[in-house]
């Protein structure tokens, strides 16, 4: 039986990601991603019962997160 490759290596080659794979690639937790999905901030696709996040949708979600630079108080 062949050895399983680490999830990150497998996910790096895929166009569609499961929530656990998207969590590994984004350095976010699965709970945070499920919350973003529920709030409509992270788009998913469905194929049967499988929930898929495209790499493009994950990248767009990450790009639209607020900047980490603290704004000066006025």
GROMACS .gro file of C-alpha atoms in nm, residues 15-46 51-66:
model
   48
   15UNK     CA    1  -0.786   2.334  -0.769
   16UNK     CA    2  -1.063   2.248  -0.524
   17UNK     CA    3  -0.999   2.214  -0.153
   18UNK     CA    4  -1.185   2.061   0.137
   19UNK     CA    5  -1.227   2.276   0.447
   20UNK     CA    6  -0.942   2.095   0.630
   21UNK     CA    7  -0.711   2.145   0.330
   22UNK     CA    8  -0.808   2.513   0.300
   23UNK     CA    9  -0.737   2.555   0.672
   24UNK     CA   10  -0.386   2.411   0.631
   25UNK     CA   11  -0.308   2.627   0.328
   26UNK     CA   12  -0.446   2.947   0.480
   27UNK     CA   13  -0.305   2.900   0.832
   28UNK     CA   14  -0.656   2.951   0.966
   29UNK     CA   15  -0.854   2.707   1.175
   30UNK     CA   16  -1.139   2.502   1.036
   31UNK     CA   17  -1.380   2.667   1.281
   32UNK     CA   18  -1.284   3.012   1.145
   33UNK     CA   19  -1.341   2.896   0.789
   34UNK     CA   20  -1.679   2.740   0.872
   35UNK     CA   21  -1.778   3.068   1.039
   36UNK     CA   22  -1.675   3.266   0.729
   37UNK     CA   23  -1.874   3.024   0.511
   38UNK     CA   24  -2.182   3.058   0.733
   39UNK     CA   25  -2.153   3.438   0.723
   40UNK     CA   26  -2.125   3.431   0.342
   41UNK     CA   27  -1.773   3.575   0.339
   42UNK     CA   28  -1.611   3.260   0.195
   43UNK     CA   29  -1.774   3.109  -0.111
   44UNK     CA   30  -1.804   2.732  -0.141
   45UNK     CA   31  -1.920   2.496  -0.413
   46UNK     CA   32  -2.113   2.174  -0.362
   51UNK     CA   33  -1.809   2.103   0.012
   52UNK     CA   34  -1.536   2.247  -0.208
   53UNK     CA   35  -1.348   2.576  -0.179
   54UNK     CA   36  -1.170   2.682  -0.494
   55UNK     CA   37  -0.817   2.814  -0.462
   56UNK     CA   38  -0.937   3.140  -0.621
   57UNK     CA   39  -1.217   3.182  -0.365
   58UNK     CA   40  -0.978   3.110  -0.077
   59UNK     CA   41  -0.727   3.361  -0.214
   60UNK     CA   42  -1.000   3.623  -0.259
   61UNK     CA   43  -1.124   3.568   0.098
   62UNK     CA   44  -0.771   3.607   0.236
   63UNK     CA   45  -0.701   3.917   0.025
   64UNK     CA   46  -1.019   4.082   0.157
   65UNK     CA   47  -0.935   4.034   0.524
   66UNK     CA   48  -0.863   4.360   0.706
   0.00000   0.00000   0.00000
